[in-house]
Each structure stands twice: as structure tokens, then as C-alpha cells.
mmCIF file of C-alpha atoms (C1' of nucleotides) in Angstrom:
data_model
loop_
_atom_site.group_PDB
_atom_site.id
_atom_site.type_symbol
_atom_site.label_atom_id
_atom_site.label_comp_id
_atom_site.label_asym_id
_atom_site.label_seq_id
_atom_site.Cartn_x
_atom_site.Cartn_y
_atom_site.Cartn_z
ATOM 1 C CA UNK K 868 -10.135 -22.002 -13.349
ATOM 2 C CA UNK K 869 -8.572 -25.435 -12.010
ATOM 3 C CA UNK K 870 -5.374 -26.171 -10.377
ATOM 4 C CA UNK K 871 -4.441 -28.346 -13.285
ATOM 5 C CA UNK K 872 -4.685 -25.393 -15.687
ATOM 6 C CA UNK K 873 -2.479 -23.128 -13.633
ATOM 7 C CA UNK K 874 0.076 -25.755 -13.345
ATOM 8 C CA UNK K 875 -0.103 -26.379 -17.030
ATOM 9 C CA UNK K 876 0.538 -22.402 -17.356
ATOM 10 C CA UNK K 877 3.362 -22.604 -14.920
ATOM 11 C CA UNK K 878 5.178 -25.469 -17.089
ATOM 12 C CA UNK K 879 4.492 -23.822 -20.303
ATOM 13 C CA UNK K 880 6.587 -20.809 -19.037
ATOM 14 C CA UNK K 881 9.303 -23.085 -17.735
ATOM 15 C CA UNK K 882 8.615 -23.360 -14.088
ATOM 16 C CA UNK K 883 8.206 -26.494 -12.086
ATOM 17 C CA UNK K 884 5.539 -28.375 -10.401
ATOM 18 C CA UNK K 885 5.680 -28.554 -6.624
ATOM 19 C CA UNK K 886 3.132 -29.442 -4.044
ATOM 20 C CA UNK K 887 3.227 -25.948 -2.505
ATOM 21 C CA UNK K 888 2.487 -24.164 -5.834
ATOM 22 C CA UNK K 889 -0.492 -26.478 -6.442
ATOM 23 C CA UNK K 890 -1.853 -25.740 -2.846
ATOM 24 C CA UNK K 891 -1.382 -21.976 -3.057
ATOM 25 C CA UNK K 892 -3.462 -22.217 -6.384
ATOM 26 C CA UNK K 893 -6.084 -24.412 -4.641
ATOM 27 C CA UNK K 894 -6.111 -21.966 -1.664
ATOM 28 C CA UNK K 895 -7.174 -18.909 -4.191
ATOM 29 C CA UNK K 896 -9.486 -20.838 -6.450
ATOM 30 C CA UNK K 897 -11.414 -21.885 -3.339
ATOM 31 C CA UNK K 898 -11.369 -18.423 -1.792
ATOM 32 C CA UNK K 899 -13.122 -16.801 -4.844
ATOM 33 C CA UNK K 900 -12.177 -13.390 -3.307
ATOM 34 C CA UNK K 901 -9.133 -11.232 -2.202
ATOM 35 C CA UNK K 902 -6.656 -12.833 0.433
ATOM 36 C CA UNK K 903 -3.584 -11.256 1.960
ATOM 37 C CA UNK K 904 0.036 -12.858 1.956
ATOM 38 C CA UNK K 905 -0.378 -13.253 5.507
ATOM 39 C CA UNK K 906 -3.608 -15.361 5.152
ATOM 40 C CA UNK K 907 -2.016 -17.479 2.610
ATOM 41 C CA UNK K 908 0.850 -18.149 4.772
ATOM 42 C CA UNK K 909 -1.442 -18.895 7.706
ATOM 43 C CA UNK K 910 -3.133 -21.451 5.370
ATOM 44 C CA UNK K 911 0.145 -22.882 4.170
ATOM 45 C CA UNK K 912 1.565 -23.290 7.561
ATOM 46 C CA UNK K 913 -1.004 -25.971 8.324
ATOM 47 C CA UNK K 914 0.252 -28.237 5.825
ATOM 48 C CA UNK K 915 3.942 -27.292 5.653
ATOM 49 C CA UNK K 916 5.155 -26.123 8.970
ATOM 50 C CA UNK K 917 7.907 -23.790 8.672
ATOM 51 C CA UNK K 918 7.261 -22.733 5.154
ATOM 52 C CA UNK K 919 9.543 -19.861 4.288
ATOM 53 C CA UNK K 920 8.293 -16.251 3.523
ATOM 54 C CA UNK K 921 10.457 -16.340 0.499
ATOM 55 C CA UNK K 922 8.135 -19.102 -0.818
ATOM 56 C CA UNK K 923 5.010 -17.173 -0.255
ATOM 57 C CA UNK K 924 5.866 -13.949 -1.655
ATOM 58 C CA UNK K 925 8.091 -15.332 -4.615
ATOM 59 C CA UNK K 926 5.178 -17.515 -5.792
ATOM 60 C CA UNK K 927 2.771 -14.623 -5.287
ATOM 61 C CA UNK K 928 4.780 -12.615 -7.489
ATOM 62 C CA UNK K 929 5.138 -15.306 -10.246
ATOM 63 C CA UNK K 930 1.503 -16.312 -10.258
ATOM 64 C CA UNK K 931 0.783 -12.502 -10.601
ATOM 65 C CA UNK K 932 3.270 -12.065 -13.513
ATOM 66 C CA UNK K 933 1.769 -15.330 -15.270
ATOM 67 C CA UNK K 934 -1.667 -13.455 -14.702
ATOM 68 C CA UNK K 935 -2.956 -16.496 -12.644
ATOM 69 C CA UNK K 936 -3.657 -14.057 -9.946
ATOM 70 C CA UNK K 937 -4.777 -10.419 -9.727
ATOM 71 C CA UNK K 938 -3.801 -8.032 -6.912
ATOM 72 C CA UNK K 939 -5.021 -4.659 -5.395
ATOM 73 C CA UNK K 940 -3.467 -2.800 -2.351
ATOM 74 C CA UNK K 941 -5.408 -1.887 0.798
ATOM 75 C CA UNK K 942 -4.012 -0.633 4.085
ATOM 76 C CA UNK K 943 -0.587 -0.981 3.155
ATOM 77 C CA UNK K 944 -0.755 -4.549 1.997
ATOM 78 C CA UNK K 945 -1.234 -6.287 -1.282
ATOM 79 C CA UNK K 946 -4.471 -8.599 -1.612
ATOM 80 C CA UNK K 947 -4.544 -11.208 -4.160
ATOM 81 C CA UNK K 948 -7.381 -13.103 -5.984
ATOM 82 C CA UNK K 949 -7.348 -15.795 -8.772
ATOM 83 C CA UNK K 950 -7.514 -14.298 -11.981
ATOM 84 C CA UNK K 951 -10.364 -14.420 -14.500
ATOM 85 C CA UNK K 952 -8.938 -15.821 -17.605
ATOM 86 C CA UNK K 953 -12.053 -15.358 -19.755
ATOM 87 C CA UNK K 954 -10.008 -12.907 -22.027
ATOM 88 C CA UNK K 955 -12.689 -10.419 -22.115
ATOM 89 C CA UNK K 956 -12.571 -7.179 -20.180
ATOM 90 C CA UNK K 957 -14.826 -6.918 -17.284
ATOM 91 C CA UNK K 958 -15.372 -5.633 -13.700
ATOM 92 C CA UNK K 959 -16.430 -7.147 -10.496
ATOM 93 C CA UNK K 960 -19.184 -6.809 -7.841
ATOM 94 C CA UNK K 961 -17.386 -8.087 -4.607
ATOM 95 C CA UNK K 962 -19.457 -9.325 -1.686
ATOM 96 C CA UNK K 963 -18.043 -7.722 1.508
ATOM 97 C CA UNK K 964 -19.468 -10.562 3.607
ATOM 98 C CA UNK K 965 -18.493 -13.717 1.789
ATOM 99 C CA UNK K 966 -15.968 -12.412 -0.614
ATOM 100 C CA UNK K 967 -17.747 -13.690 -3.557
ATOM 101 C CA UNK K 968 -17.026 -11.825 -6.850
ATOM 102 C CA UNK K 969 -19.352 -11.496 -9.498
ATOM 103 C CA UNK K 970 -18.089 -10.634 -13.008
ATOM 104 C CA UNK K 971 -20.259 -7.649 -14.476
ATOM 105 C CA UNK K 972 -21.162 -7.660 -18.197
ATOM 106 C CA UNK K 973 -21.052 -3.925 -18.830
ATOM 107 C CA UNK K 974 -18.216 -1.444 -18.622
ATOM 108 C CA UNK K 975 -18.683 2.123 -17.720
ATOM 109 C CA UNK K 976 -16.123 3.645 -19.779
ATOM 110 C CA UNK K 977 -18.575 4.838 -22.391
ATOM 111 C CA UNK K 978 -19.979 6.920 -20.036
ATOM 112 C CA UNK K 979 -16.929 9.306 -20.282
ATOM 113 C CA UNK K 980 -16.336 9.669 -23.890
ATOM 114 C CA UNK K 981 -17.668 13.046 -24.073
ATOM 115 C CA UNK K 982 -16.396 14.305 -20.793
ATOM 116 C CA UNK K 983 -12.809 13.111 -21.717
ATOM 117 C CA UNK K 984 -12.738 13.925 -25.450
ATOM 118 C CA UNK K 985 -9.457 15.817 -25.063
ATOM 119 C CA UNK K 986 -7.975 13.352 -22.583
ATOM 120 C CA UNK K 987 -5.998 9.982 -23.594
ATOM 121 C CA UNK K 988 -7.365 7.253 -21.213
ATOM 122 C CA UNK K 989 -5.058 4.271 -20.642
ATOM 123 C CA UNK K 990 -6.568 2.199 -17.987
ATOM 124 C CA UNK K 991 -9.371 2.316 -15.363
ATOM 125 C CA UNK K 992 -10.187 0.769 -12.113
ATOM 126 C CA UNK K 993 -13.785 -0.026 -11.292
ATOM 127 C CA UNK K 994 -15.137 -2.147 -8.590
ATOM 128 C CA UNK K 995 -18.572 -2.448 -6.837
ATOM 129 C CA UNK K 996 -18.688 -3.481 -2.986
ATOM 130 C CA UNK K 997 -21.786 -4.733 -1.140
ATOM 131 C CA UNK K 998 -23.715 -7.755 -0.178
ATOM 132 C CA UNK K 999 -24.691 -10.808 -2.513
ATOM 133 C CA UNK K 1000 -28.274 -12.010 -2.561
ATOM 134 C CA UNK K 1001 -27.399 -14.762 -0.239
ATOM 135 C CA UNK K 1002 -25.642 -12.810 2.388
ATOM 136 C CA UNK K 1003 -28.286 -9.876 2.080
ATOM 137 C CA UNK K 1004 -31.127 -12.276 2.994
ATOM 138 C CA UNK K 1005 -29.491 -13.627 6.112
ATOM 139 C CA UNK Z 63 -9.076 25.193 -1.235
ATOM 140 C CA UNK Z 64 -6.963 27.915 0.336
ATOM 141 C CA UNK Z 65 -4.220 27.470 3.151
ATOM 142 C CA UNK Z 66 -6.020 29.793 5.412
ATOM 143 C CA UNK Z 67 -9.112 27.403 5.084
ATOM 144 C CA UNK Z 68 -7.098 24.338 6.100
ATOM 145 C CA UNK Z 69 -5.519 26.141 8.976
ATOM 146 C CA UNK Z 70 -8.882 27.027 10.159
ATOM 147 C CA UNK Z 71 -10.120 23.450 10.192
ATOM 148 C CA UNK Z 72 -6.926 22.369 11.964
ATOM 149 C CA UNK Z 73 -7.757 24.979 14.749
ATOM 150 C CA UNK Z 74 -11.396 24.096 14.963
ATOM 151 C CA UNK Z 75 -10.215 20.652 15.697
ATOM 152 C CA UNK Z 76 -7.869 21.566 18.643
ATOM 153 C CA UNK Z 77 -4.534 21.580 16.523
ATOM 154 C CA UNK Z 78 -2.033 24.347 16.473
ATOM 155 C CA UNK Z 79 -0.706 26.582 13.698
ATOM 156 C CA UNK Z 80 2.843 25.878 12.306
ATOM 157 C CA UNK Z 81 4.644 27.162 9.488
ATOM 158 C CA UNK Z 82 5.370 23.511 8.480
ATOM 159 C CA UNK Z 83 1.586 22.686 8.493
ATOM 160 C CA UNK Z 84 1.055 25.705 6.272
ATOM 161 C CA UNK Z 85 3.801 24.820 3.966
ATOM 162 C CA UNK Z 86 2.453 21.022 3.717
ATOM 163 C CA UNK Z 87 -0.991 22.320 2.799
ATOM 164 C CA UNK Z 88 0.461 24.905 0.173
ATOM 165 C CA UNK Z 89 2.536 22.033 -1.275
ATOM 166 C CA UNK Z 90 -0.685 19.736 -1.998
ATOM 167 C CA UNK Z 91 -2.719 22.759 -2.963
ATOM 168 C CA UNK Z 92 -0.231 23.787 -5.630
ATOM 169 C CA UNK Z 93 0.333 20.225 -6.715
ATOM 170 C CA UNK Z 94 -3.329 19.632 -7.867
ATOM 171 C CA UNK Z 95 -2.361 15.749 -7.974
ATOM 172 C CA UNK Z 96 -1.068 12.797 -5.892
ATOM 173 C CA UNK Z 97 2.165 13.153 -4.169
ATOM 174 C CA UNK Z 98 4.173 10.642 -2.146
ATOM 175 C CA UNK Z 99 5.385 11.098 1.486
ATOM 176 C CA UNK Z 100 9.098 11.117 -0.053
ATOM 177 C CA UNK Z 101 8.143 13.876 -2.461
ATOM 178 C CA UNK Z 102 6.711 15.945 0.223
ATOM 179 C CA UNK Z 103 9.890 15.218 2.360
ATOM 180 C CA UNK Z 104 12.080 16.406 -0.478
ATOM 181 C CA UNK Z 105 10.044 19.451 -0.800
ATOM 182 C CA UNK Z 106 9.935 20.428 2.900
ATOM 183 C CA UNK Z 107 13.824 19.806 3.336
ATOM 184 C CA UNK Z 108 14.341 22.733 0.924
ATOM 185 C CA UNK Z 109 12.967 24.981 3.606
ATOM 186 C CA UNK Z 110 13.358 23.088 6.710
ATOM 187 C CA UNK Z 111 16.789 21.080 6.521
ATOM 188 C CA UNK Z 112 16.572 18.224 9.011
ATOM 189 C CA UNK Z 113 12.813 18.140 9.174
ATOM 190 C CA UNK Z 114 12.010 14.608 10.894
ATOM 191 C CA UNK Z 115 10.090 11.859 9.213
ATOM 192 C CA UNK Z 116 7.635 11.939 11.994
ATOM 193 C CA UNK Z 117 6.705 15.588 11.091
ATOM 194 C CA UNK Z 118 5.876 14.520 7.534
ATOM 195 C CA UNK Z 119 3.913 11.318 8.375
ATOM 196 C CA UNK Z 120 2.209 12.483 11.372
ATOM 197 C CA UNK Z 121 0.759 15.494 9.562
ATOM 198 C CA UNK Z 122 -0.131 13.498 6.437
ATOM 199 C CA UNK Z 123 -2.246 11.318 8.889
ATOM 200 C CA UNK Z 124 -3.709 14.205 10.589
ATOM 201 C CA UNK Z 125 -4.771 16.082 7.382
ATOM 202 C CA UNK Z 126 -6.298 12.806 5.850
ATOM 203 C CA UNK Z 127 -8.127 12.136 9.145
ATOM 204 C CA UNK Z 128 -9.259 15.796 8.795
ATOM 205 C CA UNK Z 129 -10.399 15.185 5.468
ATOM 206 C CA UNK Z 130 -7.962 17.987 4.106
ATOM 207 C CA UNK Z 131 -6.193 15.291 2.071
ATOM 208 C CA UNK Z 132 -7.283 12.075 0.331
ATOM 209 C CA UNK Z 133 -5.105 9.056 -0.394
ATOM 210 C CA UNK Z 134 -4.613 6.102 -2.641
ATOM 211 C CA UNK Z 135 -1.959 3.191 -2.702
ATOM 212 C CA UNK Z 136 0.376 2.400 -5.466
ATOM 213 C CA UNK Z 137 3.398 -0.010 -5.501
ATOM 214 C CA UNK Z 138 3.391 -0.199 -1.875
ATOM 215 C CA UNK Z 139 3.321 3.423 -1.156
ATOM 216 C CA UNK Z 140 0.603 5.886 -0.123
ATOM 217 C CA UNK Z 141 -0.203 8.805 -2.433
ATOM 218 C CA UNK Z 142 -1.932 11.969 -1.070
ATOM 219 C CA UNK Z 143 -3.687 14.785 -2.886
ATOM 220 C CA UNK Z 144 -5.692 17.866 -1.555
ATOM 221 C CA UNK Z 145 -9.098 16.897 -1.102
ATOM 222 C CA UNK Z 146 -12.275 17.975 -2.972
ATOM 223 C CA UNK Z 147 -14.254 19.419 -0.206
ATOM 224 C CA UNK Z 148 -17.339 19.933 -2.733
ATOM 225 C CA UNK Z 149 -19.447 17.608 -0.749
ATOM 226 C CA UNK Z 150 -20.801 15.988 -3.865
ATOM 227 C CA UNK Z 151 -19.975 12.442 -5.005
ATOM 228 C CA UNK Z 152 -17.611 12.223 -7.939
ATOM 229 C CA UNK Z 153 -14.695 10.230 -9.495
ATOM 230 C CA UNK Z 154 -11.614 11.496 -10.998
ATOM 231 C CA UNK Z 155 -9.317 11.039 -14.119
ATOM 232 C CA UNK Z 156 -5.720 10.923 -13.017
ATOM 233 C CA UNK Z 157 -2.866 11.843 -15.293
ATOM 234 C CA UNK Z 158 -0.144 9.189 -15.097
ATOM 235 C CA UNK Z 159 2.520 11.834 -16.413
ATOM 236 C CA UNK Z 160 1.970 15.059 -14.112
ATOM 237 C CA UNK Z 161 -0.404 13.724 -11.351
ATOM 238 C CA UNK Z 162 -3.210 16.302 -12.215
ATOM 239 C CA UNK Z 163 -6.641 15.080 -11.273
ATOM 240 C CA UNK Z 164 -9.790 16.031 -13.253
ATOM 241 C CA UNK Z 165 -13.119 15.619 -11.327
ATOM 242 C CA UNK Z 166 -15.607 13.893 -13.452
ATOM 243 C CA UNK Z 167 -19.132 14.786 -13.689
ATOM 244 C CA UNK Z 168 -20.979 11.556 -14.204
ATOM 245 C CA UNK Z 169 -21.107 8.532 -12.113
ATOM 246 C CA UNK Z 170 -21.111 5.157 -13.561
ATOM 247 C CA UNK Z 171 -23.453 3.436 -10.867
ATOM 248 C CA UNK Z 172 -26.628 3.751 -12.802
ATOM 249 C CA UNK Z 173 -25.052 1.602 -15.483
ATOM 250 C CA UNK Z 174 -25.401 -1.406 -13.066
ATOM 251 C CA UNK Z 175 -28.918 -1.216 -11.705
ATOM 252 C CA UNK Z 176 -30.455 -3.951 -13.900
ATOM 253 C CA UNK Z 177 -27.384 -6.284 -13.652
ATOM 254 C CA UNK Z 178 -27.254 -5.945 -9.900
ATOM 255 C CA UNK Z 179 -30.973 -5.884 -9.189
ATOM 256 C CA UNK Z 180 -30.647 -8.689 -6.664
ATOM 257 C CA UNK Z 181 -27.608 -7.207 -4.919
ATOM 258 C CA UNK Z 182 -27.117 -4.657 -2.359
ATOM 259 C CA UNK Z 183 -24.319 -2.268 -3.435
ATOM 260 C CA UNK Z 184 -22.850 -0.269 -0.646
ATOM 261 C CA UNK Z 185 -19.819 1.369 -1.956
ATOM 262 C CA UNK Z 186 -17.914 1.650 -5.276
ATOM 263 C CA UNK Z 187 -14.347 2.654 -6.441
ATOM 264 C CA UNK Z 188 -13.799 4.208 -9.945
ATOM 265 C CA UNK Z 189 -10.791 5.969 -11.288
ATOM 266 C CA UNK Z 190 -9.412 6.585 -14.825
ATOM 267 C CA UNK Z 191 -5.810 6.679 -15.768
ATOM 268 C CA UNK Z 192 -3.999 8.207 -18.732
ATOM 269 C CA UNK Z 193 -2.604 11.445 -20.022
ATOM 270 C CA UNK Z 194 -4.225 14.887 -19.772
ATOM 271 C CA UNK Z 195 -4.243 17.190 -22.940
ATOM 272 C CA UNK Z 196 -1.061 19.049 -21.947
ATOM 273 C CA UNK Z 197 1.096 15.881 -21.263
ATOM 274 C CA UNK Z 198 -0.338 14.031 -24.383
ATOM 275 C CA UNK Z 199 0.957 16.737 -26.506
ATOM 276 C CA UNK Z 200 4.298 16.830 -25.359
ATOM 277 C "C1'" DC X 290 5.235 40.344 28.973
ATOM 278 C "C1'" DT X 291 5.472 36.053 31.276
ATOM 279 C "C1'" DA X 292 4.397 31.803 32.973
ATOM 280 C "C1'" DT X 293 1.790 27.678 32.137
ATOM 281 C "C1'" DT X 294 0.236 24.189 29.612
ATOM 282 C "C1'" DC X 295 -0.436 21.359 25.796
ATOM 283 C "C1'" DT X 296 1.074 20.266 21.195
ATOM 284 C "C1'" DA X 297 4.385 19.779 17.675
ATOM 285 C "C1'" DT X 298 8.844 18.457 16.366
ATOM 286 C "C1'" DC X 299 13.177 16.174 16.494
ATOM 287 C "C1'" DG X 300 16.458 12.072 16.316
ATOM 288 C "C1'" DT X 301 16.089 7.682 16.411
ATOM 289 C "C1'" DA X 302 14.604 3.200 17.239
ATOM 290 C "C1'" DA X 303 10.809 -0.074 16.070
ATOM 291 C "C1'" DT X 304 7.484 -2.158 13.131
ATOM 292 C "C1'" DC X 305 5.336 -4.220 9.202
ATOM 293 C "C1'" DA X 306 5.085 -5.978 4.531
ATOM 294 C "C1'" DT X 307 8.097 -7.331 1.095
ATOM 295 C "C1'" DT X 308 12.471 -8.705 -1.146
ATOM 296 C "C1'" DT X 309 16.973 -10.529 -1.453
ATOM 297 C "C1'" DC X 310 20.656 -14.036 -0.701
ATOM 298 C "C1'" DG X 311 23.814 -17.966 0.143
ATOM 299 C "C1'" DA X 312 23.099 -22.545 1.130
ATOM 300 C "C1'" DT X 313 20.404 -26.823 0.361
ATOM 301 C "C1'" DT X 314 16.869 -29.461 -1.476
ATOM 302 C "C1'" DT X 315 13.837 -31.114 -5.204
ATOM 303 C "C1'" DG X 316 11.744 -31.753 -9.970
ATOM 304 C "C1'" DT X 317 12.609 -33.336 -14.325
ATOM 305 C "C1'" DA X 318 14.869 -34.227 -18.705
ATOM 306 C "C1'" DA X 319 18.393 -37.182 -20.258
ATOM 307 C "C1'" DT J 514 20.627 -42.576 -12.027
ATOM 308 C "C1'" DT J 515 22.780 -38.650 -12.833
ATOM 309 C "C1'" DA J 516 23.003 -33.946 -13.603
ATOM 310 C "C1'" DC J 517 21.464 -29.250 -13.754
ATOM 311 C "C1'" DA J 518 18.549 -25.744 -13.346
ATOM 312 C "C1'" DA J 519 14.734 -24.136 -10.461
ATOM 313 C "C1'" DA J 520 12.620 -24.094 -5.846
ATOM 314 C "C1'" DT J 521 12.769 -23.611 -1.000
ATOM 315 C "C1'" DC J 522 14.808 -22.631 3.446
ATOM 316 C "C1'" DG J 523 16.428 -19.595 7.214
ATOM 317 C "C1'" DA J 524 17.801 -15.239 7.836
ATOM 318 C "C1'" DA J 525 19.208 -10.823 6.696
ATOM 319 C "C1'" DA J 526 18.128 -6.510 4.228
ATOM 320 C "C1'" DT J 527 15.066 -3.165 2.531
ATOM 321 C "C1'" DG J 528 11.599 0.374 2.105
ATOM 322 C "C1'" DA J 529 7.510 2.612 3.787
ATOM 323 C "C1'" DT J 530 5.441 3.835 7.862
ATOM 324 C "C1'" DT J 531 4.747 4.365 12.961
ATOM 325 C "C1'" DA J 532 6.279 4.976 17.723
ATOM 326 C "C1'" DC J 533 8.836 7.198 21.603
ATOM 327 C "C1'" DG J 534 11.454 10.105 24.878
ATOM 328 C "C1'" DA J 535 13.278 14.558 25.061
ATOM 329 C "C1'" DT J 536 13.189 19.268 23.605
ATOM 330 C "C1'" DA J 537 11.049 23.287 21.266
ATOM 331 C "C1'" DG J 538 7.171 26.045 20.416
ATOM 332 C "C1'" DA J 539 2.144 27.870 19.804
ATOM 333 C "C1'" DA J 540 -1.731 29.524 22.507
ATOM 334 C "C1'" DT J 541 -3.888 30.986 26.332
ATOM 335 C "C1'" DA J 542 -4.652 33.349 30.956
ATOM 336 C "C1'" DG J 543 -3.140 36.420 34.261
#
DNA sequence: CTATTCTATCGTAATCATTTCGATTTGTAA
DNA sequence: TTACAAATCGAAATGATTACGATAGAATAG
């Protein structure tokens, strides 16, 4: 995902380009892992002193709505990461040290077809956490 | 899990018996699924008019700490359910209509032994969401 | 049974993340 | 360049949760 792609998607949906939006996208593209609104705010304040909380949260909501960002909740706060726009369903391994996310090829859903024969499965959440080879060997 | 067991665990850890605590445990034992602090408050107010928020949240924290309750987060609020004290690792199917949780027998981790051969997996999160047979047929 | 001592609860205020709002600024299309 | 809708600001409001001083209550020893 490039910043330009994100901006293009914004415009296709009737939203405007702003430097702040480009920088927010760049922040998450570079991060490659989950980041909090607070972390984004801290980053943005280095370039835009006095940036409004409204701008941070409004754009996080917008980007998630446009599926440029994905989120999960932890310890009472929402965490965001750049979305995988591959189109195919997949899960992730997340490195607890460097935040790297590795897309996984297999989906564990078939494991439960028998066990949940009488149940209607709508969605599922699956994530693996640990250390990537680089962080494990250092 | 019985209310008595929960109370015993409370006492073993230096906490006191109160009717409110017994009722909170009974509420979650009967619920068999995730419930919010707000839902617990509404229930408790029917028996204890004017019960303090402090009492609700303090006991939820305590029970989670003692592993009598487990929690997850959704839409900015914490949801609690009675803990599975079986001791064995397992995952859950969660009914989005009635909140029922069905323990699953299989764990999907073995699916990824090949794909993550060079990675060090510490933990994983896995949950299935949908409708239980009862809710699906009504 | 009573006194003593912590713990629990109450009522309320504070905190934290997030959302909302009126006023102002800015992107962009004509 | 103008005009207008959208974006941002600064600040206040909201909702969930936590904290706090004062009071009430459970448990234990005498």
C-alpha cells in the first residue's frame, strides 16, 4: 500500500486531500503494525503543533470506514494498523518485538466444520503473537 | 462453577463474603455468555436500589483478577463472562444473539507449524462468532 | 455477645479515550 | 478568482471506568 493509493481512494469517495491525511497514511504504512490514537497524535504533533484531537479521531474513523485501516481493541483503547487490501481473506502473525505483521496463507475455519455443524458461523478473529526470525535471533 | 466455589476462592484470597458478590457470581453463572458492566448494574439494581458503580466495577476487576471471570473488549466496553476453570486450553464459539459461549475442542495452532517454522509463537487469540442453533431457528 | 479491625460499599468526583460542535480555514471545481 | 463543501481547530460533551473520603458491614478473638 502506497500513500498515493490511499489518497486516490479518499478522493474516489468524495473526500479531499490534505497534508495531514497523507502523513497519517504514511505513518501507518511505515509502522507495519498496530498503533494507538495517542501514538499517532504524538507523531503528528512533531509536524503540526497544536493539531486537534478531532482531526486525529475523525480521520482514524474515516480511514477505517474506507478500509484503509483495520482496528482491534486492547486495554480500553483502539489500535489501528494499515489494512491489507489484497482482497483475499487471511490472518496474521504479529511480532511482539518489532510489530511486523506476516500474512498467513491458511485459515483455521475448516478445522471446525464438524464441531460446529449445527451452528451458523458469521465471522471469526484469529491472530498469532510471538517473535519473527530476526527478533528471535537477537 | 457454583456460587459456593467462587465464594470459597474469594475467601482463600483474603476477601469477604457479601450478598452482592454472591449475586454477581450467580448472575454470570446463569448468563453463560458475555455481559457488560451496564447489564450487570441493571440486574443488580433490581435487588439493591442505589448500588454504587464502584461496587460493580471493583468486583468485576477483582473477579477477573481471581480468574472467576474472563473478559474481552467490544465497541469501547469490556464484556465479562464466567471463567472456564477446566485448566485445559481451548477456544470459544460466541453466539452474537444470546451471548452463549460454546467451548471448542480443537485448537487451530497445528495448522501453522509449517508456515511459521522460523517464527517463535508465544500466544494466539481465536474466537468464532455467529448464531447458536436455538437463535438460528427463531 | 461485644469490641476490634479490616474490608466493602456508598456517593461523588476524577480520569481516560473518544465524540461532538460552532467557528474558521482550506481544497478544489467552475 | 470565486464559491462552496469539506477539513480543521479549540473546546466542551460523552461514556466507560477508576479513585476517594466517609460510612457500613463481615469476620475474628476475647
